[in-house]
Amino acid sequence: MSRFVALPKGVSEETFARAINEYRALLGEGRVRTDPASLQSYMKIMIPESEELHKPSAAIYPKSVQEIQKIVAIANKYKTPLWTVSTGKNMGYGTAAPATRGQIVLDLKTMNRIVHVDEELGYCLVEPGVTYFDLQQHFKKNRMNLWVDVPAPSAMASPVGNTADRGVGYTPYGEHFLFSCGMEVVLANGDVIRTGTGGLQNSTSWQTNKWGNGPYVDGLFTQSNLGIITKLGVWLMKGPPPGGYFPFLMKFPKVEMLPDIIKTLMPLRMNQIIPNACIVVNAGWEAAGYFTYDKNGKGTNRETFYKGKDSLPPKVFQQIMDKYDVGAWNFYAALYGSPEQVALNWKYVSGAFKQKFGKDVRIITEREAKDDPIFEYRRQLMMGGSTLQEFGLYNWRGGGGSMWFAPVAAARPSECDQQMKVATEILNKYGFDYVSEFIVGWRDMHHIIDLLYDRTQPEEMKRAYKCFDELLTVFTKNGYGTYRTNTAFMQKVSQSYGQGMRDIHHKLKRALDPNNILAPGKSGITL
């Protein structure tokens, strides 16, 4: 019986033991872990596959770029692949577990320096282990009037990790990669590069000018396994003056109203009257956010309303909407700027929706929302506030299973409506609920669908896998690309983008990582 939890593919136990000895000589015993207890946290997956398929062989914890350079040298020598994570909290996309069994988790949480924050121009330079919460505490401690755009589970997530996976948030800086500027990257051969103007000696513009000279390469290191990002520049928002932030909610009573909602909001969004990555949230997602415990520790969740294992009947959905006073669709957005700008833009926004929907829209501002916890959650998100509220989704159905299906839609009323109908039909076919939000980008929608299921039930795991597979197949056939996915489906998503893209990814991988040591399988790329 092996003394290791798992071994990398094609690596003998003897060879792996020699590699571990060299890693320990470099980092010390405490920063190279192979015992089952230490590796357990890297095997907690929410996707419908066996943990055996994603078991790591070890976890190592570097503290510097120089250590990472020496780590990749050892990895090349012994062909021990490295699965890099920053905080590993992307719950619906596979958490920190490697794509394939036997990889060493290169955990960068111990590289957690906020290298620099520039309050004048609004940017920062951070290492991978820095969380959004860490940044916000830094702003608070140093009395800086700065906001950073955050994803939903922001308190534990890393700006480096989320940007590298091309995640999104909810302020005007919601497209995270777009608002990043300058990377430091360790390549598979140990070389260190700084992108943009970072390669210039004594550069004064590394975090202010994205492009530098020559081909732009930053995108090669997002959703990829071509290098290890060790520092990232992030652009920050200046906090508006008092009265210059105005969050609001609009509730709509019918599912069929989605196309008209999109039709009304998109001109406002494209003209920057609504400047933020606003969201249109369905009743399922909204209700799950109200998950609470009573004084006896009993949760109010889906089972409170319906004991069946199939999808919620429309009548029960209506009961849930009535119970929590949520709309079939719930539109959250915010206005930013001077009080005068906000007041003028609010006239345009409220006027457009009142003219279109009349009494069929309920408009709620902070004054009407009072102490509503979900409004407060969204208010915080749209100003870059840290929160863990969204983890309530995972308590709604129970059983610890979750996969985020994330297709992109062109921001057209008909396309969003079609995606909603197709997704609902497929989910209901397999006994699951349509729980979703549309995050409104510049001209696109990130259609985030949370497939919640019970991982403790083998039959339900099988259904969840088949359901996700059919969602991906049907959406691809209809020309809807998936922008981000979990480790179980990275290969299939990669194939959906055509052989031409797969070929160029493969050529880049062979050129930059010929020994295939950096996260093989990430985004479906391997040798």
Coordinates of C-alpha atoms in Angstrom, one line a residue:
M1 CA 0.0 0.0 0.0
S2 CA 1.3 3.4 -1.0
R3 CA 2.4 5.8 1.8
F4 CA 0.9 8.7 -0.3
V5 CA -2.7 9.6 -0.7
A6 CA -2.3 9.6 -4.5
L7 CA 0.5 9.6 -7.1
P8 CA 0.9 11.7 -10.2
K9 CA 0.2 9.9 -13.4
G10 CA 3.3 8.1 -14.7
V11 CA 5.4 8.8 -11.5
S12 CA 6.5 5.9 -9.4
E13 CA 6.3 6.0 -5.6
E14 CA 10.1 6.0 -5.4
T15 CA 10.4 8.9 -7.8
F16 CA 7.7 10.9 -6.0
A17 CA 9.4 10.3 -2.6
R18 CA 12.6 11.8 -4.0
A19 CA 10.7 14.8 -5.3
I20 CA 9.0 15.3 -1.9
N21 CA 12.4 15.2 -0.2
E22 CA 13.6 18.0 -2.5
Y23 CA 10.5 20.1 -1.9
R24 CA 11.0 19.6 1.9
A25 CA 14.7 20.5 1.6
L26 CA 13.6 23.8 0.0
L27 CA 10.5 24.7 2.0
G28 CA 10.8 22.7 5.2
E29 CA 8.6 19.9 6.6
G30 CA 5.7 22.2 7.6
R31 CA 5.2 23.7 4.1
V32 CA 5.2 20.3 2.2
R33 CA 2.3 18.2 3.3
T34 CA 1.4 14.7 2.2
D35 CA -0.6 13.4 5.1
P36 CA -4.4 12.7 4.6
A37 CA -5.5 15.2 7.2
S38 CA -3.7 18.1 5.6
L39 CA -5.0 17.2 2.1
Q40 CA -8.6 16.7 3.1
S41 CA -9.5 20.3 2.5
Y42 CA -8.3 20.0 -1.1
M43 CA -10.6 17.1 -1.8
K44 CA -13.9 18.7 -0.8
I45 CA -15.7 19.1 -4.1
M46 CA -19.2 20.1 -4.9
I47 CA -19.3 18.7 -8.4
P48 CA -21.0 15.3 -9.1
E49 CA -17.8 13.2 -9.4
S50 CA -16.0 11.0 -7.0
E51 CA -13.3 12.7 -4.8
E52 CA -11.0 9.9 -5.9
L53 CA -10.7 11.5 -9.4
H54 CA -9.4 14.7 -7.9
K55 CA -7.2 13.6 -5.0
P56 CA -4.0 15.6 -4.8
S57 CA -0.7 13.9 -4.0
A58 CA 0.6 16.8 -1.8
A59 CA 0.2 20.4 -1.0
I60 CA 3.1 22.9 -0.9
Y61 CA 3.2 26.5 0.3
P62 CA 5.7 28.9 -1.1
K63 CA 6.3 32.3 0.3
S64 CA 8.2 34.0 -2.5
V65 CA 8.8 34.2 -6.2
Q66 CA 12.2 32.7 -5.8
E67 CA 10.8 29.7 -4.0
I68 CA 8.3 29.2 -6.9
Q69 CA 11.2 29.3 -9.4
K70 CA 12.9 26.5 -7.5
I71 CA 9.6 24.6 -7.1
V72 CA 9.1 24.5 -10.9
A73 CA 12.7 23.3 -11.3
I74 CA 12.0 20.3 -9.1
A75 CA 8.6 19.7 -10.8
N76 CA 10.3 19.6 -14.2
K77 CA 13.0 17.3 -12.9
Y78 CA 10.6 14.7 -11.5
K79 CA 7.5 15.4 -13.7
T80 CA 5.3 16.2 -10.7
P81 CA 2.5 18.4 -11.9
L82 CA 1.4 21.5 -9.9
W83 CA -2.2 22.6 -9.5
T84 CA -2.1 26.3 -8.5
V85 CA -4.7 27.9 -6.3
S86 CA -4.9 31.2 -4.5
T87 CA -7.6 30.7 -1.9
G88 CA -9.5 27.9 -3.7
K89 CA -13.0 29.2 -2.8
N90 CA -14.6 29.1 -6.3
M91 CA -17.2 26.7 -4.8
G92 CA -19.4 26.2 -7.9
Y93 CA -16.5 25.6 -10.2
G94 CA -14.6 22.9 -8.4
T95 CA -13.0 24.5 -5.3
A96 CA -9.3 23.7 -4.8
A97 CA -9.3 20.1 -6.0
P98 CA -7.0 19.5 -9.0
A99 CA -8.6 18.6 -12.4
T100 CA -6.9 15.2 -12.4
R101 CA -5.7 12.9 -9.7
G102 CA -2.2 13.1 -8.3
Q103 CA -1.3 16.7 -8.9
I104 CA 0.5 18.7 -6.2
V105 CA -1.6 21.6 -5.0
L106 CA 0.6 24.7 -5.1
D107 CA -1.3 26.8 -2.6
L108 CA -0.3 30.4 -2.8
K109 CA -2.3 31.6 0.3
T110 CA 1.0 32.1 2.1
M111 CA 2.0 34.8 -0.5
N112 CA -0.3 37.4 0.9
R113 CA 1.4 40.8 0.7
I114 CA -0.5 43.9 -0.4
V115 CA 2.6 45.3 -2.2
H116 CA 1.3 48.8 -2.9
V117 CA -1.9 50.8 -2.9
D118 CA -1.9 54.1 -4.7
E119 CA -4.8 56.2 -3.4
E120 CA -4.2 59.1 -5.8
L121 CA -4.7 57.1 -9.0
G122 CA -6.7 54.3 -7.5
Y123 CA -4.8 51.0 -8.0
C124 CA -3.1 48.3 -6.0
L125 CA -0.5 45.6 -6.5
V126 CA -1.3 42.3 -4.7
E127 CA -0.1 38.8 -4.3
P128 CA -2.3 35.7 -4.8
G129 CA -3.1 35.1 -1.1
V130 CA -4.6 38.5 -0.5
T131 CA -8.4 38.4 -0.2
Y132 CA -10.9 41.1 -1.1
F133 CA -11.5 41.4 2.7
D134 CA -7.8 41.9 3.3
L135 CA -7.8 44.8 0.8
Q136 CA -10.9 46.4 2.4
Q137 CA -9.3 46.2 5.8
H138 CA -6.2 47.8 4.5
F139 CA -8.3 50.7 3.1
K140 CA -10.1 51.1 6.4
K141 CA -6.9 51.0 8.5
N142 CA -5.3 53.6 6.3
R143 CA -8.4 55.8 5.9
M144 CA -8.4 55.4 2.1
N145 CA -11.6 56.3 0.2
L146 CA -11.2 53.4 -2.2
W147 CA -13.5 50.5 -3.3
V148 CA -12.5 47.3 -5.0
D149 CA -15.0 45.4 -7.2
V150 CA -15.8 42.0 -5.6
P151 CA -17.4 38.7 -6.7
A152 CA -20.3 37.3 -4.6
P153 CA -18.3 35.2 -2.1
S154 CA -15.9 38.0 -1.7
A155 CA -14.7 37.8 1.9
M156 CA -12.7 34.6 1.2
A157 CA -11.9 35.1 -2.5
S158 CA -8.7 36.5 -4.0
P159 CA -8.5 39.3 -6.6
V160 CA -5.7 37.4 -8.3
G161 CA -7.5 34.1 -8.4
N162 CA -10.9 35.6 -9.5
T163 CA -9.3 37.7 -12.1
A164 CA -7.3 34.8 -13.5
D165 CA -10.5 32.9 -13.9
R166 CA -12.1 35.9 -15.5
G167 CA -14.7 36.4 -12.8
V168 CA -17.1 39.3 -12.5
G169 CA -18.5 41.6 -9.9
Y170 CA -21.2 44.2 -9.5
T171 CA -19.8 47.7 -9.5
P172 CA -18.9 49.8 -12.7
Y173 CA -15.6 47.9 -12.5
G174 CA -17.4 44.5 -12.7
E175 CA -15.4 42.9 -15.5
H176 CA -12.4 42.0 -13.4
F177 CA -9.8 41.2 -16.1
L178 CA -10.7 44.4 -17.9
F179 CA -9.8 46.4 -14.8
S180 CA -6.6 44.6 -14.0
C181 CA -3.3 46.1 -15.1
G182 CA 0.1 44.4 -15.1
M183 CA 1.1 40.9 -14.0
E184 CA 4.1 39.2 -12.6
V185 CA 4.3 35.6 -13.9
V186 CA 6.6 32.6 -13.2
L187 CA 6.8 30.5 -16.3
A188 CA 7.2 26.7 -16.3
N189 CA 11.0 27.0 -17.0
G190 CA 11.4 29.3 -14.0
D191 CA 11.7 32.6 -15.9
V192 CA 9.9 35.6 -14.4
I193 CA 8.1 38.1 -16.7
R194 CA 6.3 41.3 -15.9
T195 CA 3.6 42.2 -18.5
G196 CA 2.6 45.6 -19.8
T197 CA 5.2 48.2 -18.8
G198 CA 6.4 46.1 -16.0
G199 CA 9.4 44.9 -18.0
L200 CA 10.7 48.4 -18.2
Q201 CA 13.5 49.2 -15.7
N202 CA 12.2 51.5 -12.9
S203 CA 8.7 51.6 -14.6
T204 CA 6.4 54.2 -13.2
S205 CA 3.3 53.1 -15.1
W206 CA 3.1 49.3 -14.5
Q207 CA -0.3 49.5 -12.9
T208 CA -1.6 52.5 -14.9
N209 CA -1.0 51.4 -18.6
K210 CA -2.2 48.0 -19.6
W211 CA -0.5 47.6 -23.0
G212 CA 3.2 48.3 -23.0
N213 CA 4.8 47.5 -26.4
G214 CA 4.3 44.6 -28.7
P215 CA 1.7 41.8 -28.5
Y216 CA -0.5 41.9 -25.4
V217 CA 0.0 38.7 -23.5
D218 CA -1.8 39.1 -20.1
G219 CA -4.8 37.1 -21.4
L220 CA -2.6 34.1 -22.0
F221 CA -2.4 33.7 -18.2
T222 CA -6.2 33.8 -17.5
Q223 CA -8.1 30.5 -17.4
S224 CA -4.8 28.9 -18.4
N225 CA -2.0 26.7 -17.3
L226 CA 0.8 28.6 -19.1
G227 CA 2.3 30.4 -16.0
I228 CA 1.9 31.1 -12.3
I229 CA 0.6 34.6 -11.5
T230 CA 2.5 35.9 -8.5
K231 CA 1.5 39.6 -8.6
L232 CA -1.4 41.5 -10.2
G233 CA -2.4 45.1 -10.5
V234 CA -6.0 45.9 -9.9
W235 CA -7.7 49.2 -10.6
L236 CA -9.8 50.6 -7.7
M237 CA -12.8 52.9 -7.6
K238 CA -12.8 56.2 -5.7
G239 CA -15.6 56.2 -3.2
P240 CA -18.3 58.7 -4.2
P241 CA -19.2 61.7 -2.0
P242 CA -22.1 61.5 0.5
G243 CA -25.3 61.1 -1.5
G244 CA -23.4 59.9 -4.5
Y245 CA -24.3 56.2 -4.2
F246 CA -27.9 55.1 -4.8
P247 CA -28.8 51.4 -4.9
F248 CA -32.2 50.3 -5.9
L249 CA -34.4 47.2 -6.6
M250 CA -37.2 46.6 -9.0
K251 CA -39.5 43.6 -8.5
F252 CA -41.5 42.1 -11.4
P253 CA -44.3 39.6 -10.8
K254 CA -44.1 37.4 -13.9
V255 CA -41.4 35.2 -15.5
E256 CA -42.6 36.2 -18.9
M257 CA -41.5 39.8 -18.3
L258 CA -37.8 39.1 -18.7
P259 CA -37.6 40.3 -22.3
D260 CA -39.2 43.6 -21.5
I261 CA -36.9 44.1 -18.5
I262 CA -33.8 43.5 -20.7
K263 CA -35.2 45.8 -23.4
T264 CA -35.8 48.6 -21.0
L265 CA -32.5 48.4 -19.0
M266 CA -30.0 47.9 -21.9
P267 CA -30.2 51.4 -23.4
L268 CA -29.6 52.8 -19.9
R269 CA -26.7 50.4 -19.3
M270 CA -25.1 51.1 -22.7
N271 CA -25.3 54.9 -22.2
Q272 CA -23.8 54.5 -18.7
I273 CA -26.8 56.0 -17.0
I274 CA -26.8 52.7 -15.1
P275 CA -23.0 52.3 -14.9
N276 CA -22.6 49.1 -12.9
A277 CA -22.7 45.4 -13.7
C278 CA -26.3 45.2 -12.6
I279 CA -28.2 42.0 -12.1
V280 CA -31.5 40.4 -12.9
V281 CA -32.2 37.7 -10.3
N282 CA -34.9 35.0 -10.4
A283 CA -37.1 34.0 -7.5
G284 CA -35.2 30.8 -6.9
W285 CA -31.9 32.6 -6.3
E286 CA -33.5 35.3 -4.3
A287 CA -35.4 33.0 -2.0
A288 CA -32.3 30.9 -1.3
G289 CA -30.6 34.0 -0.1
Y290 CA -33.2 34.3 2.7
F291 CA -32.0 31.0 4.2
T292 CA -32.1 31.6 8.0
Y293 CA -32.0 29.5 11.2
D294 CA -34.6 29.7 14.0
K295 CA -33.8 29.7 17.7
N296 CA -33.7 25.8 17.6
G297 CA -31.1 25.8 14.8
K298 CA -33.6 24.6 12.2
G299 CA -33.2 26.1 8.8
T300 CA -35.9 27.6 6.6
N301 CA -35.1 26.1 3.2
R302 CA -36.6 24.4 0.2
E303 CA -37.8 21.5 2.2
T304 CA -39.9 23.8 4.4
F305 CA -42.1 24.4 1.4
Y306 CA -41.8 21.1 -0.6
K307 CA -40.8 17.6 0.4
G308 CA -40.6 16.3 -3.2
K309 CA -37.3 15.5 -4.9
D310 CA -38.4 16.7 -8.2
S311 CA -38.4 20.4 -9.4
L312 CA -40.6 22.9 -7.5
P313 CA -44.1 23.1 -9.0
P314 CA -45.2 26.6 -10.0
K315 CA -47.7 26.8 -7.2
V316 CA -44.9 26.2 -4.6
F317 CA -42.7 28.7 -6.3
Q318 CA -45.5 31.2 -5.9
Q319 CA -45.8 30.4 -2.2
I320 CA -42.1 31.0 -1.8
M321 CA -42.4 34.3 -3.6
D322 CA -45.3 35.3 -1.4
K323 CA -43.5 34.2 1.8
Y324 CA -40.3 36.2 1.1
D325 CA -41.9 39.0 -0.9
V326 CA -39.7 38.5 -3.9
G327 CA -40.5 39.0 -7.6
A328 CA -40.3 36.4 -10.3
W329 CA -37.5 38.7 -11.5
N330 CA -35.6 41.1 -9.2
F331 CA -33.5 43.8 -10.8
Y332 CA -30.7 45.3 -8.7
A333 CA -28.6 48.3 -9.9
A334 CA -27.0 51.4 -8.5
L335 CA -26.2 55.0 -9.5
Y336 CA -22.9 56.6 -8.7
G337 CA -21.4 60.1 -8.9
S338 CA -22.3 63.5 -7.4
P339 CA -25.7 63.9 -5.7
E340 CA -26.8 66.0 -8.6
Q341 CA -25.8 63.3 -11.2
V342 CA -27.5 60.6 -9.2
A343 CA -30.7 62.6 -8.9
L344 CA -30.8 63.3 -12.6
N345 CA -30.0 59.7 -13.7
W346 CA -32.6 58.4 -11.3
K347 CA -35.3 60.4 -13.1
Y348 CA -34.2 58.7 -16.4
V349 CA -34.1 55.2 -14.8
S350 CA -37.3 55.3 -12.8
G351 CA -39.1 57.1 -15.6
A352 CA -38.2 54.5 -18.2
F353 CA -39.4 51.6 -16.0
K354 CA -42.6 53.3 -14.9
Q355 CA -43.4 54.1 -18.5
K356 CA -42.9 50.5 -19.6
F357 CA -44.4 48.6 -16.7
G358 CA -46.7 50.9 -14.8
K359 CA -48.1 49.2 -11.8
D360 CA -46.4 45.9 -12.8
V361 CA -43.1 47.1 -11.2
R362 CA -42.4 47.7 -7.6
I363 CA -39.5 50.1 -7.1
I364 CA -37.6 49.9 -3.8
T365 CA -34.8 52.1 -2.6
E366 CA -32.9 52.1 0.7
R367 CA -35.7 54.0 2.4
E368 CA -38.3 51.4 1.5
A369 CA -36.0 48.4 2.0
K370 CA -35.2 49.3 5.6
D371 CA -33.6 46.2 7.2
D372 CA -34.3 43.7 4.4
P373 CA -31.2 41.4 4.5
I374 CA -31.1 40.6 0.8
F375 CA -31.3 44.2 -0.2
E376 CA -28.5 45.0 2.2
Y377 CA -26.5 42.1 0.7
R378 CA -26.9 43.5 -2.8
R379 CA -26.3 47.1 -1.6
Q380 CA -22.9 46.0 -0.2
L381 CA -22.0 44.0 -3.3
M382 CA -22.6 47.0 -5.6
M383 CA -20.3 49.2 -3.5
G384 CA -17.6 46.5 -3.3
G385 CA -18.4 45.2 0.2
S386 CA -17.2 41.9 1.5
T387 CA -19.9 39.3 2.2
L388 CA -20.5 35.5 2.5
Q389 CA -24.3 35.8 2.1
E390 CA -24.4 33.9 -1.1
F391 CA -23.3 30.7 0.6
G392 CA -26.9 30.5 1.8
L393 CA -27.6 29.0 -1.7
Y394 CA -25.8 25.8 -0.6
N395 CA -28.2 25.4 2.3
W396 CA -31.3 25.9 0.2
R397 CA -31.5 22.3 -1.2
G398 CA -29.0 20.6 1.1
G399 CA -26.6 17.8 0.4
G400 CA -23.6 19.9 -0.5
G401 CA -23.8 19.7 -4.3
S402 CA -23.5 22.7 -6.5
M403 CA -22.3 23.3 -10.1
W404 CA -22.5 26.8 -11.7
F405 CA -23.4 26.6 -15.3
A406 CA -22.2 29.9 -16.8
P407 CA -23.2 30.5 -20.4
V408 CA -22.9 33.9 -22.0
A409 CA -25.9 35.6 -23.7
A410 CA -25.8 38.5 -26.0
A411 CA -27.8 41.2 -24.1
R412 CA -30.8 40.8 -26.4
P413 CA -34.3 40.3 -25.0
S414 CA -35.0 37.3 -27.2
E415 CA -31.7 35.6 -26.5
C416 CA -32.0 36.0 -22.7
D417 CA -35.6 34.7 -22.8
Q418 CA -34.6 31.7 -24.9
Q419 CA -31.7 30.8 -22.6
M420 CA -34.0 31.0 -19.6
K421 CA -36.7 28.8 -21.2
V422 CA -34.2 26.2 -22.4
A423 CA -32.4 26.0 -19.1
T424 CA -35.6 25.7 -17.1
E425 CA -36.9 22.9 -19.3
I426 CA -33.6 20.9 -19.0
L427 CA -33.3 21.4 -15.3
N428 CA -36.9 20.5 -14.6
K429 CA -36.5 17.4 -16.8
Y430 CA -33.9 16.1 -14.4
G431 CA -35.8 17.2 -11.3
F432 CA -33.8 20.4 -10.5
D433 CA -34.9 24.0 -10.1
Y434 CA -34.0 27.0 -12.2
V435 CA -31.9 29.2 -9.8
S436 CA -30.2 31.9 -11.7
E437 CA -29.1 35.5 -12.2
F438 CA -28.1 37.5 -15.3
I439 CA -25.1 39.8 -14.6
V440 CA -25.4 42.6 -17.1
G441 CA -22.1 43.3 -18.8
W442 CA -21.3 45.8 -21.5
R443 CA -23.1 44.1 -24.3
D444 CA -23.5 40.6 -22.9
M445 CA -25.0 38.7 -20.0
H446 CA -23.3 36.3 -17.7
H447 CA -26.1 33.9 -17.2
I448 CA -25.2 32.2 -13.9
I449 CA -27.3 29.1 -13.2
D450 CA -26.7 27.2 -9.9
L451 CA -27.5 23.5 -10.3
L452 CA -28.1 22.6 -6.7
Y453 CA -28.3 18.9 -5.8
D454 CA -27.7 16.4 -3.0
R455 CA -24.1 14.9 -3.1
T456 CA -25.0 12.3 -0.5
Q457 CA -27.4 10.6 -2.9
P458 CA -25.6 8.6 -5.7
E459 CA -28.6 8.6 -7.9
E460 CA -29.0 12.3 -7.7
M461 CA -25.3 12.8 -8.4
K462 CA -25.8 10.9 -11.7
R463 CA -28.8 13.0 -12.6
A464 CA -26.9 16.2 -11.8
Y465 CA -24.0 15.1 -14.1
K466 CA -26.4 14.2 -16.9
C467 CA -28.3 17.4 -16.5
F468 CA -25.2 19.6 -16.7
D469 CA -23.9 17.7 -19.6
E470 CA -27.2 18.2 -21.5
L471 CA -27.2 21.9 -20.6
L472 CA -23.7 22.3 -22.1
T473 CA -24.6 20.2 -25.2
V474 CA -27.8 22.1 -26.0
F475 CA -26.5 25.5 -25.2
T476 CA -23.4 24.9 -27.4
K477 CA -25.6 23.7 -30.3
N478 CA -27.5 26.9 -30.0
G479 CA -24.4 29.0 -30.2
Y480 CA -24.2 30.0 -26.5
G481 CA -20.7 29.8 -25.3
T482 CA -19.8 28.8 -21.7
Y483 CA -17.4 31.4 -20.2
R484 CA -16.3 29.4 -17.2
T485 CA -16.8 25.9 -15.9
N486 CA -15.9 23.4 -13.2
T487 CA -13.1 20.8 -13.4
A488 CA -15.5 18.0 -14.4
F489 CA -16.4 19.7 -17.7
M490 CA -13.3 21.7 -18.7
Q491 CA -12.5 19.3 -21.5
K492 CA -16.0 19.4 -23.0
V493 CA -16.2 23.2 -22.8
S494 CA -12.8 23.4 -24.5
Q495 CA -14.0 21.2 -27.3
S496 CA -17.1 23.4 -27.8
Y497 CA -14.9 26.3 -28.9
G498 CA -13.6 24.4 -32.0
Q499 CA -10.4 22.7 -33.0
G500 CA -8.7 25.9 -34.1
M501 CA -8.7 27.2 -30.6
R502 CA -7.7 23.9 -29.1
D503 CA -4.7 23.7 -31.5
I504 CA -3.4 27.1 -30.6
H505 CA -3.8 26.3 -26.9
H506 CA -1.9 23.1 -27.4
K507 CA 0.9 24.8 -29.3
L508 CA 1.3 27.4 -26.6
K509 CA 1.3 24.8 -23.9
R510 CA 4.0 22.8 -25.7
A511 CA 6.1 25.9 -26.2
L512 CA 5.9 27.2 -22.7
D513 CA 5.4 24.0 -20.6
P514 CA 6.9 21.0 -22.6
N515 CA 6.9 18.8 -19.5
N516 CA 3.2 19.5 -18.8
I517 CA 3.9 20.4 -15.1
L518 CA 1.5 23.4 -14.7
A519 CA -2.0 22.3 -13.9
P520 CA -2.6 19.8 -16.7
G521 CA -6.3 19.7 -17.6
K522 CA -7.0 23.3 -16.6
S523 CA -9.5 24.7 -19.2
G524 CA -9.1 21.4 -21.1
I525 CA -5.5 22.1 -21.9
T526 CA -2.9 19.3 -21.5
L527 CA -0.2 17.5 -23.5

